[in-house]
PDB file of C-alpha atoms in Angstrom:
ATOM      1  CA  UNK A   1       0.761  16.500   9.259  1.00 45.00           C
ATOM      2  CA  UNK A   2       0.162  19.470  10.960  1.00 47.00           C
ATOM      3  CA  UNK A   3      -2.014  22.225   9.326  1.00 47.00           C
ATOM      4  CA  UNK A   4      -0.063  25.246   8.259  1.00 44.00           C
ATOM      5  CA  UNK A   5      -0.379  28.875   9.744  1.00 46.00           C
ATOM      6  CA  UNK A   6      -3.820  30.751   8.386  1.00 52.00           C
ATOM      7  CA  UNK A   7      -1.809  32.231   5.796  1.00 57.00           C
ATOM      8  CA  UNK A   8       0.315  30.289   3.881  1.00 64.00           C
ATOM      9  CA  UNK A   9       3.248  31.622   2.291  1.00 72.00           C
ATOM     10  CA  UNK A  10       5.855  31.618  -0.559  1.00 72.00           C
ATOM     11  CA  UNK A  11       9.212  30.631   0.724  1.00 75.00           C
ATOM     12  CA  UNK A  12      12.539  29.990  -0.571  1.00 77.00           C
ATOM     13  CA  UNK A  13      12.021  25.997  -1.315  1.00 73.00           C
ATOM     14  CA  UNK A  14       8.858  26.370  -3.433  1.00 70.00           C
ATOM     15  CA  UNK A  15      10.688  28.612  -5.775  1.00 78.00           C
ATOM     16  CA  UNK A  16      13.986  25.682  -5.255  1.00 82.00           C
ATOM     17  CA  UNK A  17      11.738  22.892  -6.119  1.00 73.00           C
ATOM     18  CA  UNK A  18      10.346  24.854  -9.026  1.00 75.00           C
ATOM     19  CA  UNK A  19      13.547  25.565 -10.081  1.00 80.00           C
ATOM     20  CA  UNK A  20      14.501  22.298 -10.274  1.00 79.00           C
ATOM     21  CA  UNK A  21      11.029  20.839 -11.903  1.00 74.00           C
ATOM     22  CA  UNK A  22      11.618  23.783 -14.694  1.00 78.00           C
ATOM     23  CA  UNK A  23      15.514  22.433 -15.114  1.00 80.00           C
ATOM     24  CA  UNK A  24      14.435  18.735 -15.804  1.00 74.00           C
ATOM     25  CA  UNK A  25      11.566  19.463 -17.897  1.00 71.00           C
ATOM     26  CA  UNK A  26      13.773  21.988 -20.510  1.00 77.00           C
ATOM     27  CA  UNK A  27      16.308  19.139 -20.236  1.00 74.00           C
ATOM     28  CA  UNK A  28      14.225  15.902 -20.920  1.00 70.00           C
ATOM     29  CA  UNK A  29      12.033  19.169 -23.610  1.00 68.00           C
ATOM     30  CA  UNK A  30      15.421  19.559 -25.660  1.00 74.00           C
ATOM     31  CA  UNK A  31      16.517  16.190 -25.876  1.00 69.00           C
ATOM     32  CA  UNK A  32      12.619  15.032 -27.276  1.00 63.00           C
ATOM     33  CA  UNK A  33      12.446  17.953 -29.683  1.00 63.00           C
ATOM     34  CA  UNK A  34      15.450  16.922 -31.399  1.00 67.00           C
ATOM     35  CA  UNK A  35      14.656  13.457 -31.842  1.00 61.00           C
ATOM     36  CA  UNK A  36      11.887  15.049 -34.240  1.00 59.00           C
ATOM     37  CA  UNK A  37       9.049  15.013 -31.835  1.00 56.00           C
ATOM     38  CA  UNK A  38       8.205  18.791 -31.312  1.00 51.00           C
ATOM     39  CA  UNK A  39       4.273  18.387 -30.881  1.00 49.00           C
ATOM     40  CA  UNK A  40       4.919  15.091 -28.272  1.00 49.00           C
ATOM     41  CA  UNK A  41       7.617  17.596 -26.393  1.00 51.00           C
ATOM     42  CA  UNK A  42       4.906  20.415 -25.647  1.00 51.00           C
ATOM     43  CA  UNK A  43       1.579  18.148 -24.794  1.00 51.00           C
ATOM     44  CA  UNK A  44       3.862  15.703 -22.600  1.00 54.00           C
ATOM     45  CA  UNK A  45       6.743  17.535 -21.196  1.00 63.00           C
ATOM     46  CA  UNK A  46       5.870  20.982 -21.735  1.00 66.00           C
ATOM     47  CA  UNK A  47       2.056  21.146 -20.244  1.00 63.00           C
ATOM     48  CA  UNK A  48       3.029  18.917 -17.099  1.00 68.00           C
ATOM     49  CA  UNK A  49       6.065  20.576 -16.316  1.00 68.00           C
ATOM     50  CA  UNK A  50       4.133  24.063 -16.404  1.00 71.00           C
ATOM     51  CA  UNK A  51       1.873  22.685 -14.066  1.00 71.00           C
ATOM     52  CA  UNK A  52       4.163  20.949 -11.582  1.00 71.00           C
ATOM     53  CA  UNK A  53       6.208  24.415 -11.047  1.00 73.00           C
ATOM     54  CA  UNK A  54       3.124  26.064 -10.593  1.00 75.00           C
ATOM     55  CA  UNK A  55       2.064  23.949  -7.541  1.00 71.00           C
ATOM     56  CA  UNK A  56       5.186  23.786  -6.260  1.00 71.00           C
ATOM     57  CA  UNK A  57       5.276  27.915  -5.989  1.00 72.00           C
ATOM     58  CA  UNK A  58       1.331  27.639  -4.576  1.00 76.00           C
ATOM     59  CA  UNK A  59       1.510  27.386  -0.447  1.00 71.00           C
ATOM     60  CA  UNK A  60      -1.279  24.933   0.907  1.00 68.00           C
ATOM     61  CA  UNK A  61      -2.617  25.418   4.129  1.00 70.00           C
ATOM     62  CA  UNK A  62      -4.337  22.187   5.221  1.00 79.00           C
ATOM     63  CA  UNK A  63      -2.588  18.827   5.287  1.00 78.00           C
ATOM     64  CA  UNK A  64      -4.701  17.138   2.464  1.00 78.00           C
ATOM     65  CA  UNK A  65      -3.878  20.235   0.371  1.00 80.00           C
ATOM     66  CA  UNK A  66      -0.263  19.098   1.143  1.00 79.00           C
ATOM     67  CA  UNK A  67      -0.829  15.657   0.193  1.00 81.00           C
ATOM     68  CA  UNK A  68      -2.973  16.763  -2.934  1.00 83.00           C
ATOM     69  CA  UNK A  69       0.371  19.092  -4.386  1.00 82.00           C
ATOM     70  CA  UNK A  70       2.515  16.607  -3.386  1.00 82.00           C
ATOM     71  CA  UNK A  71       0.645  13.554  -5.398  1.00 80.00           C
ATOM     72  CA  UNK A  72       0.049  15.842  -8.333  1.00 82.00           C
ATOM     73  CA  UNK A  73       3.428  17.337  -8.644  1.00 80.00           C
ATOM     74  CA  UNK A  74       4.754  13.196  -8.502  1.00 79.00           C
ATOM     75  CA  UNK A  75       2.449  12.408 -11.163  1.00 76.00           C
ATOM     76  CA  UNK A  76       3.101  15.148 -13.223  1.00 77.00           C
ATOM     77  CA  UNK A  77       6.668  14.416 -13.467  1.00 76.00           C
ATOM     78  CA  UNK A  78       5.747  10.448 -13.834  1.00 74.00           C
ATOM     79  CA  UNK A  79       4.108  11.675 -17.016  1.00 72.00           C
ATOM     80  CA  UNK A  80       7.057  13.495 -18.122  1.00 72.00           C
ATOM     81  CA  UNK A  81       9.033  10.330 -17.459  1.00 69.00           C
ATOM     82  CA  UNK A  82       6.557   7.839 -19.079  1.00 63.00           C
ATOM     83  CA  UNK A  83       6.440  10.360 -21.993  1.00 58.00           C
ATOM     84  CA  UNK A  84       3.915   8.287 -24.118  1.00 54.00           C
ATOM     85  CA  UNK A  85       2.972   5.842 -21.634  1.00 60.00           C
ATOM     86  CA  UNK A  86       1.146   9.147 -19.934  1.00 66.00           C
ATOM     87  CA  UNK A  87      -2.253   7.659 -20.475  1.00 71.00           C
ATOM     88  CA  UNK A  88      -0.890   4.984 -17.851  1.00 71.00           C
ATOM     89  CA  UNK A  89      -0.635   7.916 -15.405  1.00 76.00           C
ATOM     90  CA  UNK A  90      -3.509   9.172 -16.185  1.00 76.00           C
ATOM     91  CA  UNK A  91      -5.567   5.975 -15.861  1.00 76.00           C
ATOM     92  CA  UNK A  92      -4.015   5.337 -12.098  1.00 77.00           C
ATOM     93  CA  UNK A  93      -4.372   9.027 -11.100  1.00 81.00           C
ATOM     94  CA  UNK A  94      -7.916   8.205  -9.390  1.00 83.00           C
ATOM     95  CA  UNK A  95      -6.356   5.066  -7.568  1.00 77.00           C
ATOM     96  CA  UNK A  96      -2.981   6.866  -6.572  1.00 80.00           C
ATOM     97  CA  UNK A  97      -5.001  10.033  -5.022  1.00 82.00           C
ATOM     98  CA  UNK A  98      -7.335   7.827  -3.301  1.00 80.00           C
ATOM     99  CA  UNK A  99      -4.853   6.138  -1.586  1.00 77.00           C
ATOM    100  CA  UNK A 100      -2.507   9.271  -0.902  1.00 79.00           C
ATOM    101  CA  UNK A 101      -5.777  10.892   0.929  1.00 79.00           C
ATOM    102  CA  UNK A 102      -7.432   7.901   2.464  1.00 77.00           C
ATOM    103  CA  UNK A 103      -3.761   6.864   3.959  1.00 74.00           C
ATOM    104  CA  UNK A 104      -3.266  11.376   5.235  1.00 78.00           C
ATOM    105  CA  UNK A 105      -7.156  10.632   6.817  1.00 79.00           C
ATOM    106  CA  UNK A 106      -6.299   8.060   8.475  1.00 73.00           C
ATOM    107  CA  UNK A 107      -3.395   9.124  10.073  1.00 72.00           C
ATOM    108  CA  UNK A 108      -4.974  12.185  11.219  1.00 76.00           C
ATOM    109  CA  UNK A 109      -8.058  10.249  12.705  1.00 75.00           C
ATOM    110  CA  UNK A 110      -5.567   8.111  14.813  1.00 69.00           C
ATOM    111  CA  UNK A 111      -3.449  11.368  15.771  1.00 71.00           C
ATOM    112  CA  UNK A 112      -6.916  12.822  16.837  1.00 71.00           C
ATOM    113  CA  UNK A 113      -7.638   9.811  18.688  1.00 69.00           C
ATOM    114  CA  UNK A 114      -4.567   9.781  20.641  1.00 70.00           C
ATOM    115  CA  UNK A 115      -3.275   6.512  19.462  1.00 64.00           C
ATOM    116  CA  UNK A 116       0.102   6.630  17.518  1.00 61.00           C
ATOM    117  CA  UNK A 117       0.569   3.249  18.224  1.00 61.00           C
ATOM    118  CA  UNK A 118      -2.128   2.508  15.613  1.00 58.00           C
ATOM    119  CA  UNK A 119       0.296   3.554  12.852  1.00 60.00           C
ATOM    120  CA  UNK A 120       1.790   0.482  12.730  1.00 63.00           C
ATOM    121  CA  UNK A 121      -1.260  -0.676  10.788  1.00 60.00           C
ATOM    122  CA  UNK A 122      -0.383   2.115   7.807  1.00 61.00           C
ATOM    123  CA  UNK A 123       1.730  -0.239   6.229  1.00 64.00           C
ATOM    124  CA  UNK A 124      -0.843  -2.650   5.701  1.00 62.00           C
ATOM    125  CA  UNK A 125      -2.675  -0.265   3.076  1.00 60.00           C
ATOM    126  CA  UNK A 126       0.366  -1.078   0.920  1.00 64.00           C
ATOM    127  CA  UNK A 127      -0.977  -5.038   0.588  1.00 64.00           C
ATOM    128  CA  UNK A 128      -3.715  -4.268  -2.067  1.00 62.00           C
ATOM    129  CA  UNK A 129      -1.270  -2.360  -4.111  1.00 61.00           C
ATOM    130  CA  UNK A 130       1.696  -5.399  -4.172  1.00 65.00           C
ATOM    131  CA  UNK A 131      -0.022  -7.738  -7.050  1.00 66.00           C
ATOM    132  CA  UNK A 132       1.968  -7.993  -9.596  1.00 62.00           C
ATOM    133  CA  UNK A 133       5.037  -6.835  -8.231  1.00 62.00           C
ATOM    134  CA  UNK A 134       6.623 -10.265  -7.788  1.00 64.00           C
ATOM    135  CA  UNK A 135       6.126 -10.284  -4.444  1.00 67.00           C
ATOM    136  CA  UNK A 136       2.159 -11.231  -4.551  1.00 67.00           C
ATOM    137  CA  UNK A 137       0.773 -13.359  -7.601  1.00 75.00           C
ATOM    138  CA  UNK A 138      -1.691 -11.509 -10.007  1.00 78.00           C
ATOM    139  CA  UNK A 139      -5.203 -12.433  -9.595  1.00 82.00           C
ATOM    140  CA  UNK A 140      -7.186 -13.303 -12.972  1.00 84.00           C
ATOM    141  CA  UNK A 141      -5.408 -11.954 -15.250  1.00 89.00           C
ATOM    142  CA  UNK A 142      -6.900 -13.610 -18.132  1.00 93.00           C
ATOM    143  CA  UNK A 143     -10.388 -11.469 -18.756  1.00 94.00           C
ATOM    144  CA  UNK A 144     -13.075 -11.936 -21.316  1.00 96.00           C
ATOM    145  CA  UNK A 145     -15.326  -8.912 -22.984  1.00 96.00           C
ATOM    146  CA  UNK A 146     -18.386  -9.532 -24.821  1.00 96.00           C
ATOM    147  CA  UNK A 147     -20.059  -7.000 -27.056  1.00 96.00           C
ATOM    148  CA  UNK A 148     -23.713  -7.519 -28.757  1.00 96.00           C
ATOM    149  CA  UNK A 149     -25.777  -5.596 -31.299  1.00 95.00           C
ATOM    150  CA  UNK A 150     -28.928  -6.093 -32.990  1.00 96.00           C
ATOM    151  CA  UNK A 151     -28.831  -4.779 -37.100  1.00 94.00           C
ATOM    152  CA  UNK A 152     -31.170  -3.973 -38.989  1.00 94.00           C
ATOM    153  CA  UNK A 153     -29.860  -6.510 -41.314  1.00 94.00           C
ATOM    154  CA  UNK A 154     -31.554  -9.778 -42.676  1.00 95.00           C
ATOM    155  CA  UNK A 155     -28.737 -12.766 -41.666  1.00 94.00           C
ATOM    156  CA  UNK A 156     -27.708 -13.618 -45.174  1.00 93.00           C
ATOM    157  CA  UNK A 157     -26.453  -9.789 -46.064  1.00 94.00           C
ATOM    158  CA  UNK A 158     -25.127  -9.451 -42.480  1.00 95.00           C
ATOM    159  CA  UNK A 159     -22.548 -12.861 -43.454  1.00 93.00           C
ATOM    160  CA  UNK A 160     -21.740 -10.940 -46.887  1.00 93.00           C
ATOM    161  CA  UNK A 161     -20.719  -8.080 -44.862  1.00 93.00           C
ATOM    162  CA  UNK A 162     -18.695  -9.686 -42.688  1.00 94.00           C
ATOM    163  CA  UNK A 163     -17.012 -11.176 -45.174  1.00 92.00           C
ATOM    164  CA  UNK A 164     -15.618  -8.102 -46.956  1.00 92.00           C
ATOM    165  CA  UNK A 165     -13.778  -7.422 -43.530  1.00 92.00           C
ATOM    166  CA  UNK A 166     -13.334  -4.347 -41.323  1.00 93.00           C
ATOM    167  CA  UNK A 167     -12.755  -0.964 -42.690  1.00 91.00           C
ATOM    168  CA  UNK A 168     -11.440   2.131 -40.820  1.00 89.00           C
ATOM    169  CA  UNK A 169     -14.067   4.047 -39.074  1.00 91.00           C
ATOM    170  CA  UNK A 170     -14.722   7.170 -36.659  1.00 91.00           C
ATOM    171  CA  UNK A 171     -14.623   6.404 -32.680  1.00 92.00           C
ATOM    172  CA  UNK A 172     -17.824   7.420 -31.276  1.00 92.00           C
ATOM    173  CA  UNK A 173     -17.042   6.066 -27.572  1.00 91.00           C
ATOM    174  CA  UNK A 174     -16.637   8.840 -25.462  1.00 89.00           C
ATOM    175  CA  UNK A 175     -14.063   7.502 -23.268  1.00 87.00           C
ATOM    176  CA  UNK A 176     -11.728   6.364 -26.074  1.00 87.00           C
ATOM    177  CA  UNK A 177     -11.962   9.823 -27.620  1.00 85.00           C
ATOM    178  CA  UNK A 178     -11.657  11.637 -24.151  1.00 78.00           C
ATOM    179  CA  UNK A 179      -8.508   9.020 -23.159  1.00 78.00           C
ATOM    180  CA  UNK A 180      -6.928   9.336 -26.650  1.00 77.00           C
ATOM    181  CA  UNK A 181      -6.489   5.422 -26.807  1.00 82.00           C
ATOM    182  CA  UNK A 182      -4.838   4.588 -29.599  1.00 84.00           C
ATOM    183  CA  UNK A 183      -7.501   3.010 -32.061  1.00 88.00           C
ATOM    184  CA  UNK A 184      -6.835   1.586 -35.788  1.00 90.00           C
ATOM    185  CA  UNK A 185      -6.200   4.216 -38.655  1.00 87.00           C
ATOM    186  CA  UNK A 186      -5.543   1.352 -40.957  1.00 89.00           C
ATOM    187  CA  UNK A 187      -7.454  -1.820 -41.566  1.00 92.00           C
ATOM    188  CA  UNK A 188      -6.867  -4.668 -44.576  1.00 91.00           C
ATOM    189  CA  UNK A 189      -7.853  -8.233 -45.376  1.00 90.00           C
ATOM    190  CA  UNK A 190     -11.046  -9.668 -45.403  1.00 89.00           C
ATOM    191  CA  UNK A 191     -13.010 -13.388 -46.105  1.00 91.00           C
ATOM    192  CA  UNK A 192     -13.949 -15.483 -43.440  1.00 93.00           C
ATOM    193  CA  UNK A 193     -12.043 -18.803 -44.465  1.00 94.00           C
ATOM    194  CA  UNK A 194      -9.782 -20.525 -42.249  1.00 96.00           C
ATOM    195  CA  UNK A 195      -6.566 -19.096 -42.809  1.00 95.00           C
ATOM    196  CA  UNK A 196      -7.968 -15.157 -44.371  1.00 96.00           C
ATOM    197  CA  UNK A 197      -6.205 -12.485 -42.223  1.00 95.00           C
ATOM    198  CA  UNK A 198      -7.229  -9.152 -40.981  1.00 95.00           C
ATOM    199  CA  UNK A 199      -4.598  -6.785 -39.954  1.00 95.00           C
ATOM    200  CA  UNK A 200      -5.107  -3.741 -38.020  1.00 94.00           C
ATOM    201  CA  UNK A 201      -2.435  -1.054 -38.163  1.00 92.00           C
ATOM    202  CA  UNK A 202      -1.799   1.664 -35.570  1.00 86.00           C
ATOM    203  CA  UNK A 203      -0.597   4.997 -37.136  1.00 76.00           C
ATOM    204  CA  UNK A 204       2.295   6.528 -34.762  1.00 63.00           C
ATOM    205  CA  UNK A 205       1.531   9.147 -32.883  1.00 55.00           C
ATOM    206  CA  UNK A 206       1.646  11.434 -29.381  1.00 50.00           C
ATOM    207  CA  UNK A 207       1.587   8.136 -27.884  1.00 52.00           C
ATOM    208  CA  UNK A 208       4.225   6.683 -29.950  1.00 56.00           C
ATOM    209  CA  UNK A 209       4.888   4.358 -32.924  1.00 63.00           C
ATOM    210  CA  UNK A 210       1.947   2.228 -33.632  1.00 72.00           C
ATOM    211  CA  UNK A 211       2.458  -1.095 -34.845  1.00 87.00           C
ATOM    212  CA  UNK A 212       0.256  -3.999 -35.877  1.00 91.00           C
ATOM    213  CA  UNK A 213      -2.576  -6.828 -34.956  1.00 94.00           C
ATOM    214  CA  UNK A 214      -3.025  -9.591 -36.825  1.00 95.00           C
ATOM    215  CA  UNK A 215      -5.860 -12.001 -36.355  1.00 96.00           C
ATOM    216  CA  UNK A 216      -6.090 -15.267 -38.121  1.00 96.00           C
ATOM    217  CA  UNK A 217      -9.622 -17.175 -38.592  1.00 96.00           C
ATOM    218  CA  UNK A 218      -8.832 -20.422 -36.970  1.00 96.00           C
ATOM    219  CA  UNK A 219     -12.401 -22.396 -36.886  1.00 96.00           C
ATOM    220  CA  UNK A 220     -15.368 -21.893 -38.903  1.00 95.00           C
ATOM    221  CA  UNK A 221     -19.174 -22.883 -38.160  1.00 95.00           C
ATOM    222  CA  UNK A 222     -22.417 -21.870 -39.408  1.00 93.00           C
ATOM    223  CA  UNK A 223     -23.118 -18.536 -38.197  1.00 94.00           C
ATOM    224  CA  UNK A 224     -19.703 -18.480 -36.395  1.00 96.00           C
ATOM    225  CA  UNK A 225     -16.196 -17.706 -36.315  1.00 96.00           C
ATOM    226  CA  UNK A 226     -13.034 -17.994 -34.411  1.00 97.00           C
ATOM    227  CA  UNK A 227     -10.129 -16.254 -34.664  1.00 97.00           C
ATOM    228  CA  UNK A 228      -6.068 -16.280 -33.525  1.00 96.00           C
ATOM    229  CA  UNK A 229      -3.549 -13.544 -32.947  1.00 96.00           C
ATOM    230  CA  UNK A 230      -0.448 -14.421 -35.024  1.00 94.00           C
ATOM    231  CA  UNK A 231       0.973 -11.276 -34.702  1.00 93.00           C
ATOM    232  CA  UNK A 232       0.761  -7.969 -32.311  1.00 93.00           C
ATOM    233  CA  UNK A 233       3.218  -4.970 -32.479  1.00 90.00           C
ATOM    234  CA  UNK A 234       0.750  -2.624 -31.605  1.00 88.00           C
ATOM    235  CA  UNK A 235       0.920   0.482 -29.435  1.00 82.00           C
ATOM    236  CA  UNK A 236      -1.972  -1.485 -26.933  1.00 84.00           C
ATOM    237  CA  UNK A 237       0.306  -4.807 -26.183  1.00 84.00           C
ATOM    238  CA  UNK A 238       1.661  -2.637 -23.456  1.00 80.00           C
ATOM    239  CA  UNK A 239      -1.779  -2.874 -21.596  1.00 84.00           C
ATOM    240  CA  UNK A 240      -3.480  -5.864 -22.833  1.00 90.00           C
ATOM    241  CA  UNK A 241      -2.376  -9.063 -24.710  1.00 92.00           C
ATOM    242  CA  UNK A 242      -4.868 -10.363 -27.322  1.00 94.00           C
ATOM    243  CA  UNK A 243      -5.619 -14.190 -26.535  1.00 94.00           C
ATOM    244  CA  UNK A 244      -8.519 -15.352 -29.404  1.00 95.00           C
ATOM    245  CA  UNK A 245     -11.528 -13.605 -30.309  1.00 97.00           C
ATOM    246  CA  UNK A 246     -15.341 -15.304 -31.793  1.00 97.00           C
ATOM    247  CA  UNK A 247     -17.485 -13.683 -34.124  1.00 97.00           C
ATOM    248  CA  UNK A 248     -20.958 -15.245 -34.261  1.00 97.00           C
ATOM    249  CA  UNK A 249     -24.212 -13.488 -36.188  1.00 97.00           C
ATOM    250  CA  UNK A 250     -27.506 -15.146 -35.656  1.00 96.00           C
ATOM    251  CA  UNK A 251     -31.261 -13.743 -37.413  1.00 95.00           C
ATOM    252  CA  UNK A 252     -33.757 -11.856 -34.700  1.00 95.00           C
ATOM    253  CA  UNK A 253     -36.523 -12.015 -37.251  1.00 94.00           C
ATOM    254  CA  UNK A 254     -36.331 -11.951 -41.164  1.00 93.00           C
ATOM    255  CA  UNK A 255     -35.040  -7.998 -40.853  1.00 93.00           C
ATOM    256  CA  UNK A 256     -33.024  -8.088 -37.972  1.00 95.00           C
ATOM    257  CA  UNK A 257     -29.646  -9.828 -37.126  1.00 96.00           C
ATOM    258  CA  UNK A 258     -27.803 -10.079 -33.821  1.00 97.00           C
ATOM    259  CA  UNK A 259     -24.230 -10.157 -34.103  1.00 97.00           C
ATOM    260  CA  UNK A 260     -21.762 -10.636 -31.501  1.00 97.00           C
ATOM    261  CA  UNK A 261     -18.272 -10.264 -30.169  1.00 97.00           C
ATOM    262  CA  UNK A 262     -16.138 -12.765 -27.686  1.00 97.00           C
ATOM    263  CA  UNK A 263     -12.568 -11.517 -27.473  1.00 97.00           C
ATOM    264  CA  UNK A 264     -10.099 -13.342 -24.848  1.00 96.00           C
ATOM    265  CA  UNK A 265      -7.547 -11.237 -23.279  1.00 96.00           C
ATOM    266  CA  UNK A 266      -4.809 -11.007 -20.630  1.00 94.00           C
ATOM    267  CA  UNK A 267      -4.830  -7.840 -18.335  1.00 91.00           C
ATOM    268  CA  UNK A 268      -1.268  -6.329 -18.229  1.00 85.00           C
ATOM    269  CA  UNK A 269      -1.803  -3.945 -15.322  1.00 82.00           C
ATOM    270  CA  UNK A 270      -2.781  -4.742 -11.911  1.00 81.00           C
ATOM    271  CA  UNK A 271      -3.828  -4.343  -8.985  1.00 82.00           C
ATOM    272  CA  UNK A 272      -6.977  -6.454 -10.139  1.00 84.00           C
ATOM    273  CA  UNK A 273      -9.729  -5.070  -8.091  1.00 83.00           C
ATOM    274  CA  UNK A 274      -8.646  -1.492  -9.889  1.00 84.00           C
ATOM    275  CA  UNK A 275      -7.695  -1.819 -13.675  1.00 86.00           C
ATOM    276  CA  UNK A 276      -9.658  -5.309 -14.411  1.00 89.00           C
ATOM    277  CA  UNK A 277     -12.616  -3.048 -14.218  1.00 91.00           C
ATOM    278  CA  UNK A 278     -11.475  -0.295 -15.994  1.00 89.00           C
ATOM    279  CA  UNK A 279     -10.022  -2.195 -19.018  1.00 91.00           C
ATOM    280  CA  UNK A 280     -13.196  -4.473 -19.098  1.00 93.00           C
ATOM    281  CA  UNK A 281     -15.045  -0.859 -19.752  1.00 93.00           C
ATOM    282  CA  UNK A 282     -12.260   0.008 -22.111  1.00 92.00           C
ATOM    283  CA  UNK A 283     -11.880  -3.264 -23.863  1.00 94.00           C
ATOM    284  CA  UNK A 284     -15.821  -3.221 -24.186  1.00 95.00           C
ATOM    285  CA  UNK A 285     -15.631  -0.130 -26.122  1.00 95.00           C
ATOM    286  CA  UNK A 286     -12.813  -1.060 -28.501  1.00 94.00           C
ATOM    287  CA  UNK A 287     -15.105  -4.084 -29.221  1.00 95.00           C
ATOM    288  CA  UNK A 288     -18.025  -1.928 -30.126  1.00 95.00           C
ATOM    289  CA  UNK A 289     -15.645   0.420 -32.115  1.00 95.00           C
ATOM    290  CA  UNK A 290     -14.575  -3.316 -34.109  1.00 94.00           C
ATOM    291  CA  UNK A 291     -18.455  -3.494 -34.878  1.00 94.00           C
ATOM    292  CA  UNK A 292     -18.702   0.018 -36.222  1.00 94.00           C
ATOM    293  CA  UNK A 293     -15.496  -0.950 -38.699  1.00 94.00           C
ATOM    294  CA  UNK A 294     -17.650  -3.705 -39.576  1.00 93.00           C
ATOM    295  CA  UNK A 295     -20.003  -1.435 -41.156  1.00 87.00           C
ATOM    296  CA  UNK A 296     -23.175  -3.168 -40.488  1.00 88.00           C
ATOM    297  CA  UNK A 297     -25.441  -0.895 -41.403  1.00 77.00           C
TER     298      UNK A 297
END
């Protein structure tokens, strides 16, 4: 991983490789446009493509530039691939870079240190990154999020509200907005029987056909209720599979109610260490976006 010469230049494989990038993205561009899917073609085949060829024609000088192109160019085209499952990519993109750079540091720190023989431990990097794969088991995969808010609500209008069921509402969480994640655009069913069903549709989109959530209530207390997931076609069951959720609304003081969200779920993307995190933080806002459907106001 030698650096390159001061001045980098332009040779006859970067414009191959771009070549090639360009061919394969007006291939996989055609066939997506003519399944009726013009706007999905230029957002996730058109923009990453662009942007692949264009680092494969830029030179890099240093070895980490190297490794940056290199990693950028792969997940480009991973997103091209993935086509709707590009918000995967996207999500792993800090994980795969850190790794691609930490493992090109510490190569050159051993080179500088004038023992190759310390490479052998390279491979080892690779162990955090197996779970999952079959060949190391999945660590907690089964997660729990847990949203609370205080309304200005007395308790006896905040159970009459509940009862009417969710209604479609605007995302205010920044990161859903910024990610695009898929969110509800159609919400029926209300009453808080065991037995009443709420059903959240998912209208198709960029990301691909949406689907449906069903949740059943299963138990009822005072001032608490538990629901089931009959049914989930949704766009999300690719990252996350909905296990049982628990509403529960208790007063603060004669004006003030706090109600509160328990939903059950099982992570679909490891490693652990990396995405339990992130969809804990991502979970936790679809929860709070579930409250604001709720329309407790």
């Amino acid at each position: 991983m030698d650096d390159d010469e001061a001045t980098p230049r332009r040779t006859s494989a970067h414009w191959t490789l771009a070549g090639l990038i360009t061919l394969l993205g007006v291939i996989v561009f055609v066939g997506v446009v003519q399944q009726g899917r013009a706007d999905s073609a230029v957002l996730f085949v058109a923009l990453p493509v662009l942007l692949a060829a264009a680092l494969a024609l830029a030179p890099r000088q240093t070895a980490h530039g190297k490794v940056f192109a290199a990693t950028t160019m792969a997940l480009l085209m991973a997103s091209v691939a993935l086509h709707e499952g590009a918000i995967c990519v996207l999500l792993a993109a800090p994980l795969v870079y850190a790794v691609a750079h930490g493992t090109t540091a510490l190569i050159r720190a051993l080179r500088d240190a004038n023992r190759p023989y310390a490479l052998v431990a390279v491979p080892l990097l690779l162990l955090p990154g197996l779970e999952g794969s079959g060949i190391a088991p999945r660590v907690d995969p089964e997660q729990t999020v847990e949203v609370t808010r205080v309304v200005g609500l007395p308790v006896d209008r905040v159970a009459e509200r509940l009862n009417t069921g969710p209604r479609p509402a605007d995302v205010r969480s920044v990161p859903l907005r910024l990610l695009g994640v898929p969110t509800p655009g159609q919400v029926t069913g209300d009453g808080l029987d065991v037995g009443d069903r709420w059903m959240f549709g998912y209208h198709g989109s960029a990301h691909g056909p949406g689907g449906h959530l069903l949740a059943e209530v299963q138990s009822v207390a005072p001032g608490r209720v538990g629901f089931r997931f009959v049914e989930d076609s949704s766009i999300t069951a690719r990252w996350f599979t909905w296990e049982n959720a628990e509403l529960s609304w208790r007063a603060v003081d004669p004006g003030h109610t706090e109600v509160r969200v328990r939903v059950d779920y099982t992570r679909g993307l490891d490693p652990s260490w990396y995405f339990g995190p992130l969809q804990q933080v991502l979970l936790g806002a679809g929860v709070g976006h579930l409250l604001d459907m709720l329309a407790l106001k």
